[in-house]
Tab-separated table of C-alpha atoms in Angstrom:
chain	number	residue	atom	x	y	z
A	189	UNK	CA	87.579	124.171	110.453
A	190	UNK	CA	87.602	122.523	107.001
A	191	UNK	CA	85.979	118.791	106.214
A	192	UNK	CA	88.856	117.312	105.584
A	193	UNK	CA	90.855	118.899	108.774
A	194	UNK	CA	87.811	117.611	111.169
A	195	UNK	CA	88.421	114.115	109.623
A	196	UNK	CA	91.687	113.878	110.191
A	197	UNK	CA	91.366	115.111	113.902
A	198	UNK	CA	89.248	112.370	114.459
A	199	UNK	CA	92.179	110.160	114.986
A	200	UNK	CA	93.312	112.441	117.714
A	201	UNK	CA	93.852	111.749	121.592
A	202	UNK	CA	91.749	114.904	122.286
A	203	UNK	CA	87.788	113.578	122.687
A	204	UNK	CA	86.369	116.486	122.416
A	205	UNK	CA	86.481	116.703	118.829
A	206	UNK	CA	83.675	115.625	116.657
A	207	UNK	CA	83.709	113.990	113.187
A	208	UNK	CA	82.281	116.007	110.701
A	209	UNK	CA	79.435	114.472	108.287
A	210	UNK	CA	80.726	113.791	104.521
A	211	UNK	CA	78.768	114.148	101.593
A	212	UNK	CA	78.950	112.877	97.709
A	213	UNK	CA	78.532	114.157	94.232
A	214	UNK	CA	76.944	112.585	91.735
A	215	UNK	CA	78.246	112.637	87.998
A	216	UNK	CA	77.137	110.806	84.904
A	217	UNK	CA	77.668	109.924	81.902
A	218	UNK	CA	78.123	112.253	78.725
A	219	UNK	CA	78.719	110.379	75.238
A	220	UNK	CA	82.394	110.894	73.822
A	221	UNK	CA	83.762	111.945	70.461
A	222	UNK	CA	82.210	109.702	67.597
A	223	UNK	CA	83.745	106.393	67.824
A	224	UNK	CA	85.491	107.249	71.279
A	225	UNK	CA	85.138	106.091	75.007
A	226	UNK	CA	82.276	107.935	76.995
A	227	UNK	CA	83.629	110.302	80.286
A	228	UNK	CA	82.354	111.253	83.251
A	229	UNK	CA	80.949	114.490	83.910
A	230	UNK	CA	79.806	116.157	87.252
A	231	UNK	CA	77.302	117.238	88.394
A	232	UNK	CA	74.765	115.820	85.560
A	233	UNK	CA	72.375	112.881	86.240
A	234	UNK	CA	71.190	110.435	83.362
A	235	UNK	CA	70.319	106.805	83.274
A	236	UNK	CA	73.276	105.163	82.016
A	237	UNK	CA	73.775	102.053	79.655
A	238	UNK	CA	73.951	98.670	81.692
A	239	UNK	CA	77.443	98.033	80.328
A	240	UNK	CA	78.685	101.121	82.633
A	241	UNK	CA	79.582	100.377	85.584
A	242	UNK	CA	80.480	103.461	87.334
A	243	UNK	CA	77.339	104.533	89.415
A	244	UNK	CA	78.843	107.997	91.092
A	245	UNK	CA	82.258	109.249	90.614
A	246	UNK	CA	83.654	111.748	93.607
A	247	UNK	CA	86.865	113.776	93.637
A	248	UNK	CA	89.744	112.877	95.558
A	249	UNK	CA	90.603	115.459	98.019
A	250	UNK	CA	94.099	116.956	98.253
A	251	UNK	CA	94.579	116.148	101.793
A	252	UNK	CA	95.327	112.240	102.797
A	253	UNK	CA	91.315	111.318	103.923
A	254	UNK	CA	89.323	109.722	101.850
A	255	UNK	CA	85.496	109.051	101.780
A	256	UNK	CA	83.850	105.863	102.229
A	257	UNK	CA	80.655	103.178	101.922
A	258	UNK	CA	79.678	101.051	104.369
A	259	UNK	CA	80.770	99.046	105.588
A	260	UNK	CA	83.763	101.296	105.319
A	261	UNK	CA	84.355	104.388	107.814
A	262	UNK	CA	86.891	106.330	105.914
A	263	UNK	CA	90.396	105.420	104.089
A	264	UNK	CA	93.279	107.674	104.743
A	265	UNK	CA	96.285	107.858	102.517
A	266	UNK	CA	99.366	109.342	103.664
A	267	UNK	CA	101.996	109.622	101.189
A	268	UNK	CA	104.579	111.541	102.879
A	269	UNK	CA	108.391	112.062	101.780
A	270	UNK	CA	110.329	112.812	104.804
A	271	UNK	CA	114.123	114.128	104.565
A	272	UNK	CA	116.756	112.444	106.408
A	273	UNK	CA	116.766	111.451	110.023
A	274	UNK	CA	118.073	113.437	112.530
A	275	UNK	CA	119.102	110.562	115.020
A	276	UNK	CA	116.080	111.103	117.145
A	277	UNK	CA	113.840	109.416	114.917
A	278	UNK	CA	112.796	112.748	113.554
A	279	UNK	CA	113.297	115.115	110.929
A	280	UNK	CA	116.867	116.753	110.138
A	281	UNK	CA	115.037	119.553	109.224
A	282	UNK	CA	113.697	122.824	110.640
A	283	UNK	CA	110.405	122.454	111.980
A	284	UNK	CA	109.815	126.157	112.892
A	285	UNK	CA	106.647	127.027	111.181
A	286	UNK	CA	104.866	124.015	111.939
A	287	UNK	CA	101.732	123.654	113.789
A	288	UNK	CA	102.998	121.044	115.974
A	289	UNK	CA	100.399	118.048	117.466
A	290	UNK	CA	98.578	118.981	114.563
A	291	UNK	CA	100.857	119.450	111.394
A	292	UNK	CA	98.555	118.002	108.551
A	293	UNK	CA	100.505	120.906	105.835
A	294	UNK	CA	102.362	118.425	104.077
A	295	UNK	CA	105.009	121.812	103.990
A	296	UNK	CA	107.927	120.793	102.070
A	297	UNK	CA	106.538	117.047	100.835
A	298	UNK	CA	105.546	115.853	104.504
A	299	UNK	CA	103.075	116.306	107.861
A	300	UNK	CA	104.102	115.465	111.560
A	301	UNK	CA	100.986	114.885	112.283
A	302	UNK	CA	100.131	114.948	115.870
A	303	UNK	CA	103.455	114.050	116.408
A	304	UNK	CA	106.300	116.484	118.065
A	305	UNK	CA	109.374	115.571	117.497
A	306	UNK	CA	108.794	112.321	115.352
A	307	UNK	CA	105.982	112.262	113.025
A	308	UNK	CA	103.197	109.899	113.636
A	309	UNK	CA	100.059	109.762	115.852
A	310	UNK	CA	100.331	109.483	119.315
A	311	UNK	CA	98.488	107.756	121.581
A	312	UNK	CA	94.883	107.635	121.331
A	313	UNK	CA	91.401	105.777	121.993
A	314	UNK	CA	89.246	104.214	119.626
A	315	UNK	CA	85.964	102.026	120.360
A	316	UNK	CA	83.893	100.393	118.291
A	317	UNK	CA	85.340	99.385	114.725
A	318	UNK	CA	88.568	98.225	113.317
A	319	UNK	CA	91.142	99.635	112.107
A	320	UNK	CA	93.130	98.131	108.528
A	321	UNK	CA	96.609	99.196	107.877
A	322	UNK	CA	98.719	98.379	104.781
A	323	UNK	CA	102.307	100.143	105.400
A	324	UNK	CA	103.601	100.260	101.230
A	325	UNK	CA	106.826	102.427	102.001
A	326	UNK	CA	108.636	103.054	105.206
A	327	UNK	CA	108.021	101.637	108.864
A	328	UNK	CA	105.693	102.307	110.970
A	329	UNK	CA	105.933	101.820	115.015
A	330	UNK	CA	102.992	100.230	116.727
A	331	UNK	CA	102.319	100.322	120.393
A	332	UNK	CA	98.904	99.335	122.506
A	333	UNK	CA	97.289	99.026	125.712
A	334	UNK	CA	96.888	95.100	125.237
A	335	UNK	CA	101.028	95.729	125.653
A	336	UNK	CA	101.376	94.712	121.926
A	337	UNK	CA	103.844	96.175	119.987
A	338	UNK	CA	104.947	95.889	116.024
A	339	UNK	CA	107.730	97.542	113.763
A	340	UNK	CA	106.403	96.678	110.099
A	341	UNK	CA	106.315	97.998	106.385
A	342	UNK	CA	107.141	96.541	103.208
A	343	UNK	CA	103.323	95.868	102.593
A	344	UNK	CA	102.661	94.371	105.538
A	345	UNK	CA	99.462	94.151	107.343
A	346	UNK	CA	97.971	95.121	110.455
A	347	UNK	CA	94.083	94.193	111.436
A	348	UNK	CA	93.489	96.251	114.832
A	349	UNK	CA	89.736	95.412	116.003
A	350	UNK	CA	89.466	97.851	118.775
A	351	UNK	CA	85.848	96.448	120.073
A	352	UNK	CA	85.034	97.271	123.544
A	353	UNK	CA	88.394	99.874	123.597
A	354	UNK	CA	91.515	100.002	123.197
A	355	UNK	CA	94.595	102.527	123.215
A	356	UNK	CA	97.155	102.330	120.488
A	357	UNK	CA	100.308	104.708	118.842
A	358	UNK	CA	101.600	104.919	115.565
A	359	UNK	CA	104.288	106.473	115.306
A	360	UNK	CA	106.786	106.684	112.089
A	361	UNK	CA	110.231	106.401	112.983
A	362	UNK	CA	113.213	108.572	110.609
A	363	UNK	CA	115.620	105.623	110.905
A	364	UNK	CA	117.748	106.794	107.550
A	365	UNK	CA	120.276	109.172	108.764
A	366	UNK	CA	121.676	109.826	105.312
A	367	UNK	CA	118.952	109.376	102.498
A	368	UNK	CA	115.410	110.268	102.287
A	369	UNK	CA	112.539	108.410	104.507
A	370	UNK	CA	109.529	108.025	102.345
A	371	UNK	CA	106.401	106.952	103.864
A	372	UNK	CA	103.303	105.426	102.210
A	373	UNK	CA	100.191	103.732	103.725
A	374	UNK	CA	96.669	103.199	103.717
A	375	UNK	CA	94.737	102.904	107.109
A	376	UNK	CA	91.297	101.847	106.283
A	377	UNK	CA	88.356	102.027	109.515
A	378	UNK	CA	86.330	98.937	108.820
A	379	UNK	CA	82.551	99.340	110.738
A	380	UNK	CA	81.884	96.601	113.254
A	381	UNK	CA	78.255	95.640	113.583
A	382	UNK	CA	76.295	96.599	117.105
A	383	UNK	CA	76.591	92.700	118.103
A	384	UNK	CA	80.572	93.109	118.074
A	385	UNK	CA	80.934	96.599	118.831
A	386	UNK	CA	81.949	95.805	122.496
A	387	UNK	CA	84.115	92.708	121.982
A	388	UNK	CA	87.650	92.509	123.328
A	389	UNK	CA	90.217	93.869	121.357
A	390	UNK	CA	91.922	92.052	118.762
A	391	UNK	CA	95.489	92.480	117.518
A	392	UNK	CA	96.933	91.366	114.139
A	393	UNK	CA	99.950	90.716	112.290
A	394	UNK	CA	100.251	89.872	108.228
A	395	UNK	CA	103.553	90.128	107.062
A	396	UNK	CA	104.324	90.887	103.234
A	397	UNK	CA	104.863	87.596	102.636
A	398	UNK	CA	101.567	86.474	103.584
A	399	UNK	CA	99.880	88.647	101.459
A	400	UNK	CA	98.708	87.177	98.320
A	401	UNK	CA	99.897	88.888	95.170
A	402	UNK	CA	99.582	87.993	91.551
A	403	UNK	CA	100.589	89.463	88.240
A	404	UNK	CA	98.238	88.792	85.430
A	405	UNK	CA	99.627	89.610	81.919
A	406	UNK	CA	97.006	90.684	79.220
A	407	UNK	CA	96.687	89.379	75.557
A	408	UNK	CA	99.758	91.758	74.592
A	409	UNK	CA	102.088	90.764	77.913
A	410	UNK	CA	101.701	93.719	79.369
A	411	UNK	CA	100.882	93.237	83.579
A	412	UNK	CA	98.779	93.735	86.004
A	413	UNK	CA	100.028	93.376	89.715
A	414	UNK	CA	97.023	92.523	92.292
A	415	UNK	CA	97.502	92.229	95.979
A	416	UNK	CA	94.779	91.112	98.368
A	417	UNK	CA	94.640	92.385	102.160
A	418	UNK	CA	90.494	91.030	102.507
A	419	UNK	CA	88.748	88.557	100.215
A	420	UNK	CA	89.505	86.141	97.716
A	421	UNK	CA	90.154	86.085	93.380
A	422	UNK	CA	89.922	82.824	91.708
A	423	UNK	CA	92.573	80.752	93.885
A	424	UNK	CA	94.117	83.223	96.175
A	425	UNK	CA	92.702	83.910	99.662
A	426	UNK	CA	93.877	86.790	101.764
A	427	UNK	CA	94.961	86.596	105.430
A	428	UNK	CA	92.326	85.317	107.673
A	429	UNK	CA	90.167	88.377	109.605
A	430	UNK	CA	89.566	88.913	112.918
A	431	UNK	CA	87.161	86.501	114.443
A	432	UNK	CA	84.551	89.492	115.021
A	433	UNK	CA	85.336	91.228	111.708
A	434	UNK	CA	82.456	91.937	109.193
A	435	UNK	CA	85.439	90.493	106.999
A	436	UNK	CA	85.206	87.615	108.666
A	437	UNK	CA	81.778	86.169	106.597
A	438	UNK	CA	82.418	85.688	103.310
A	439	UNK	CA	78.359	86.091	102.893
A	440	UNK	CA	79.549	90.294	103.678
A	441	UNK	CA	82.080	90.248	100.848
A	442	UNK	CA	84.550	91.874	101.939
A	443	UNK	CA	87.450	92.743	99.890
A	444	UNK	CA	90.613	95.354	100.269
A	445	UNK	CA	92.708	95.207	97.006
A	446	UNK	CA	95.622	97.307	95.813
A	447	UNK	CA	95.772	96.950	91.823
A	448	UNK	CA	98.833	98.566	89.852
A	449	UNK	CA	98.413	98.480	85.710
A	450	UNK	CA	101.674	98.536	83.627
A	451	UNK	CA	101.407	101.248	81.166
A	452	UNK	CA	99.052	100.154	78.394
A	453	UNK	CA	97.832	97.284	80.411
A	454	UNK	CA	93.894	95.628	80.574
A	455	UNK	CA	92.334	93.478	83.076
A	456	UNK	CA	89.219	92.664	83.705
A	457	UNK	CA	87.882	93.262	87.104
A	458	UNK	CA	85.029	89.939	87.995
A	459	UNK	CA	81.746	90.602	88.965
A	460	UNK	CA	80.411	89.749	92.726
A	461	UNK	CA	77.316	89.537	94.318
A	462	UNK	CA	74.398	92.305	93.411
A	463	UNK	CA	73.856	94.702	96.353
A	464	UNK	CA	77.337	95.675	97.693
A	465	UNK	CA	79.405	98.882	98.146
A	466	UNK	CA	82.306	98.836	95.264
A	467	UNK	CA	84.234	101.402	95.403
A	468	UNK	CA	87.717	101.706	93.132
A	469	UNK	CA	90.336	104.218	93.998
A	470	UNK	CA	92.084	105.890	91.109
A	471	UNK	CA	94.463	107.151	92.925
A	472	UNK	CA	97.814	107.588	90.485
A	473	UNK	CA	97.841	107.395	86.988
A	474	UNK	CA	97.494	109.477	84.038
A	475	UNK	CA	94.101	107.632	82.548
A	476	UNK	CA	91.802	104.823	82.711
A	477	UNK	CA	88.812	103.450	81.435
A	478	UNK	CA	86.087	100.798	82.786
A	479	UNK	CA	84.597	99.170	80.136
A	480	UNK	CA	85.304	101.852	77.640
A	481	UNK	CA	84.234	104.284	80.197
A	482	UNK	CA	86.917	107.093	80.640
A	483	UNK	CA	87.636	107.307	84.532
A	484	UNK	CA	88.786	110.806	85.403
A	485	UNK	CA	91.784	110.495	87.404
A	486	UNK	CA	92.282	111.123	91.401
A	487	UNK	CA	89.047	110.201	91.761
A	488	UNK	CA	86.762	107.453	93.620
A	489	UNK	CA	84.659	105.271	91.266
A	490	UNK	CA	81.393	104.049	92.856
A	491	UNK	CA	80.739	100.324	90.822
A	492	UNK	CA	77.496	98.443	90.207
A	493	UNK	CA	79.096	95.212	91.849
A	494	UNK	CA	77.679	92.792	89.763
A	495	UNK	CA	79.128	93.900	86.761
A	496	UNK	CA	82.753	93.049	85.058
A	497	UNK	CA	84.858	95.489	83.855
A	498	UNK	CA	87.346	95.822	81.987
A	499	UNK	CA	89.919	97.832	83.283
A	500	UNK	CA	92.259	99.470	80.343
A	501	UNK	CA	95.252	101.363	81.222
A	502	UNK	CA	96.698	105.099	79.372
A	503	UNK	CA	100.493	105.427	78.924
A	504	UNK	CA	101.615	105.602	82.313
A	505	UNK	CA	101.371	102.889	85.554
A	506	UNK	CA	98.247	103.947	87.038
A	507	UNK	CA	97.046	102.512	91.157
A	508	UNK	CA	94.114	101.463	92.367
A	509	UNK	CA	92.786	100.848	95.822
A	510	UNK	CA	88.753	98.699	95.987
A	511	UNK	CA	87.026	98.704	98.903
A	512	UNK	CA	83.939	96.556	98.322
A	513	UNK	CA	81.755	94.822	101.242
A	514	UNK	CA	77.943	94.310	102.215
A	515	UNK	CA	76.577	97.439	104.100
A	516	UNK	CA	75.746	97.123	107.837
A	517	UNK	CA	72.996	99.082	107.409
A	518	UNK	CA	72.311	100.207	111.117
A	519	UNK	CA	72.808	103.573	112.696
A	520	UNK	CA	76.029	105.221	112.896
A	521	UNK	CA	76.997	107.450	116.006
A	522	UNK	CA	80.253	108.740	115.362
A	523	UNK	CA	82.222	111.468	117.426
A	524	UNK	CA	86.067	111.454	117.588
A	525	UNK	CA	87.357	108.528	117.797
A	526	UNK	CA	84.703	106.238	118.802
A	527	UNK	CA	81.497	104.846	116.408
A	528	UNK	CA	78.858	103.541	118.055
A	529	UNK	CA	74.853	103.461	117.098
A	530	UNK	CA	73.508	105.866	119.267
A	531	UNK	CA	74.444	109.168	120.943
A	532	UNK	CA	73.974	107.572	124.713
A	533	UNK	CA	76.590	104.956	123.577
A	534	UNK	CA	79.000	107.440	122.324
A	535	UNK	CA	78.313	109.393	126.023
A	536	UNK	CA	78.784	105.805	127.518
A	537	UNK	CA	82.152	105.419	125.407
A	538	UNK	CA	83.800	109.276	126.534
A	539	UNK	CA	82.556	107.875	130.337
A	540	UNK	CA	84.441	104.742	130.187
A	541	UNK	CA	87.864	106.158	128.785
A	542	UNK	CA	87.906	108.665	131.575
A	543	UNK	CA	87.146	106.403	134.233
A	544	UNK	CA	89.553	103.128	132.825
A	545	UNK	CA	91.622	104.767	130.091
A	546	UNK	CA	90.996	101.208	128.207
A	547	UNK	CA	92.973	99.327	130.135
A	548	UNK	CA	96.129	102.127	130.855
A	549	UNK	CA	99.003	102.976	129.002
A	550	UNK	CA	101.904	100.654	129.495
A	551	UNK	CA	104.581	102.928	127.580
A	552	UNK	CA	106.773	105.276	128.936
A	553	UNK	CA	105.854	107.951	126.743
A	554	UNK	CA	102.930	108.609	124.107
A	555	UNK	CA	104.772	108.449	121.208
A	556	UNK	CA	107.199	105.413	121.694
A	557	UNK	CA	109.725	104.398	119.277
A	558	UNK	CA	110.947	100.664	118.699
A	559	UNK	CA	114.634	101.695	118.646
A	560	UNK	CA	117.201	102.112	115.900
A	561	UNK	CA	116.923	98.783	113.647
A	562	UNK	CA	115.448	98.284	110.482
A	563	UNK	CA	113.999	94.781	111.656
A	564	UNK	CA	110.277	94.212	111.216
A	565	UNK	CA	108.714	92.616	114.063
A	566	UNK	CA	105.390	92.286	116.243
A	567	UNK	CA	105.220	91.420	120.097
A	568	UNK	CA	101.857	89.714	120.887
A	569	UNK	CA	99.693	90.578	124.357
A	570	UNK	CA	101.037	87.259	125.383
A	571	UNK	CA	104.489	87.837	125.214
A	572	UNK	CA	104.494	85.881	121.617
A	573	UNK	CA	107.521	87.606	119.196
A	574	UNK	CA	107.215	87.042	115.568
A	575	UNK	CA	109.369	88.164	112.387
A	576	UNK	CA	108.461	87.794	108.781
A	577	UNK	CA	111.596	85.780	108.186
């Protein structure tokens, strides 16, 4: 079993399965044409000039999981394009083929997933670290064992701190019947330190709306569209955390950021405190370069936090994703879908899903849907209904 397939099973039901360790690879810096930007080269080693601020740069894998720092556990990125629905909330297409409950092929533009007959990931536990969602394109369906229950996209949010345990589906209902269902989202695991590893769980709702976004225009007009999910940029403040987040000090520095560059655009990223994990995404785009720096693309950019940099865009739109935080720094125990800090914890966390399944499952299936609607809404444990409005 590859890497990348052992990371994405770690999201499934099945406990059994164990989470593969993840390595890095270190590049450098290698001077450019005369006159020209400097590039990155793997797998090299120099000591670079303080002005660059790229410390390791690491490939982006084909598949949809990404590697992470700590805080972070890992960043997946499905980017699926799903054919019309076929009334059922699935594909109105021919799934033959397929290894179903475990269809990560992206045949034909799209994976089901673990899911059957709509794609998605059925229920399944998780213990000991949060869970960050940011639904660009499409809907997703969101069900729990708290009895919450959400139908969002659009950029929306959703901050899941499963804590002590919790069970949860996300499914991603086909609800176009006669054009194209394209699906886009980032789900980000967020580390939760031993202290609030075995708080209650903790369900939330940020609606589009709520999200703070911004379009800065360089010298020449051209943009420069930020959004932020965690952390703050001169006056804008994102969503409030969890009240057992890491996220939730602003001593840990936490920030989630989607940045999108209008062809030929600059910005210039600020500086932050000396110590952290920066990481920036380069995720889609044709070029880039950090402060002069040429950033090969589909790749993750390790950054010496302290530093600015200036951010200058090629000829096409180019995204960005930063993940930046203070590290836990404690032991990580990871198998499946629980992280804990030691193995006996772990054994501890496989003992209490068998015995209390988190709670139970309040659904009448393991893959519910939210029915046929296009309206965006989120059912609290209490009963609560909101809408974005």
């Amino acid at each position: 079993m590859s890497k990348e397939s052992e990371l994405e099973l770690s999201r499934r039901r099945a406990l059994s399965l164990v989470v593969a360790g993840v390595g890095v690879n270190a590049c450098s810096r290698a001077e450019g044409p005369k006159g020209g930007p400097a590039s990155l080269v793997a797998p090299a080693r120099s000591l670079w000039s303080t002005t660059n601020p790229v410390l390791q740069a690491s490939p982006l894998p084909a598949g949809s999981t990404w590697e992470t720092l700590d805080p972070f556990l890992f960043c997946a990125h499905h980017d699926d394009h799903y054919p019309p629905g076929n009334g059922a909330f699935g594909p109105r297409v021919s799934l033959a083929g397929r290894a179903l409950g475990q269809d990560f092929s992206g045949r034909d533009g799209f994976s089901m997933y673990h899911g059957l007959s709509v794609p998605g990931f059925p229920q399944h536990p998780h213990r000991g670290f949060e869970t960050v969602t940011v639904v660009r394109r499409g809907l997703l369906d969101h069900s729990d064992s708290l009895g919450a229950a959400a139908r969002f996209g659009e950029g929306d949010l959703q901050w899941l701190t499963a804590g002590a345990g919790i069970q949860h589906a996300e499914m991603f209902p086909l609800l176009g019947q006669a054009s194209a269902n394209p699906l886009e989202l980032f789900q980000i695991w967020l580390n939760l330190p031993q202290k609030n590893k075995m708080v209650a769980p903790y369900f939330s709702m940020f609606w589009s709306k709520d999200v703070p976004t911004r379009t800065f225009l360089d010298t020449r007009g051209r943009p420069c569209e930020v959004s932020l999910r965690a952390g703050d940029l001169e006056d804008m403040r994102a969503p409030t955390s969890p009240p057992h987040s890491w996220a939730k000090d602003p001593g840990n520095a936490v920030c989630i950021w989607t940045i999108k560059l209008g062809p030929g655009a600059s910005w210039e990223l600020p500086g932050a405190l000396a110590g952290l994990n920066r990481s920036l995404y380069f995720f889609r785009g044709q070029s880039l370069t950090l402060n002069g720096v040429v950033a090969p693309t589909r790749h993750r950019l390790d950054l010496r936090s302290e530093l600015r940099v200036r951010l200058e865009n090629g000829p096409e739109e180019s995204e960005l994703l930063l993940l930046q935080g203070r590290p836990i720094r404690e032991p990580i125990a990871r198998r499946g879908p629980f992280v804990m800090n030691t193995d006996e914890e772990i054994r501890a966390a496989y003992y209490d899903y068998q015995a209390t399944q988190f709670g139970g499952w309040p659904w009448p299936s393991e893959a519910p849907v939210h029915g046929g609607e296009r309206q965006r809404f989120a059912r609290h444990p209490d009963g609560r209904v909101e809408r974005p409005g």
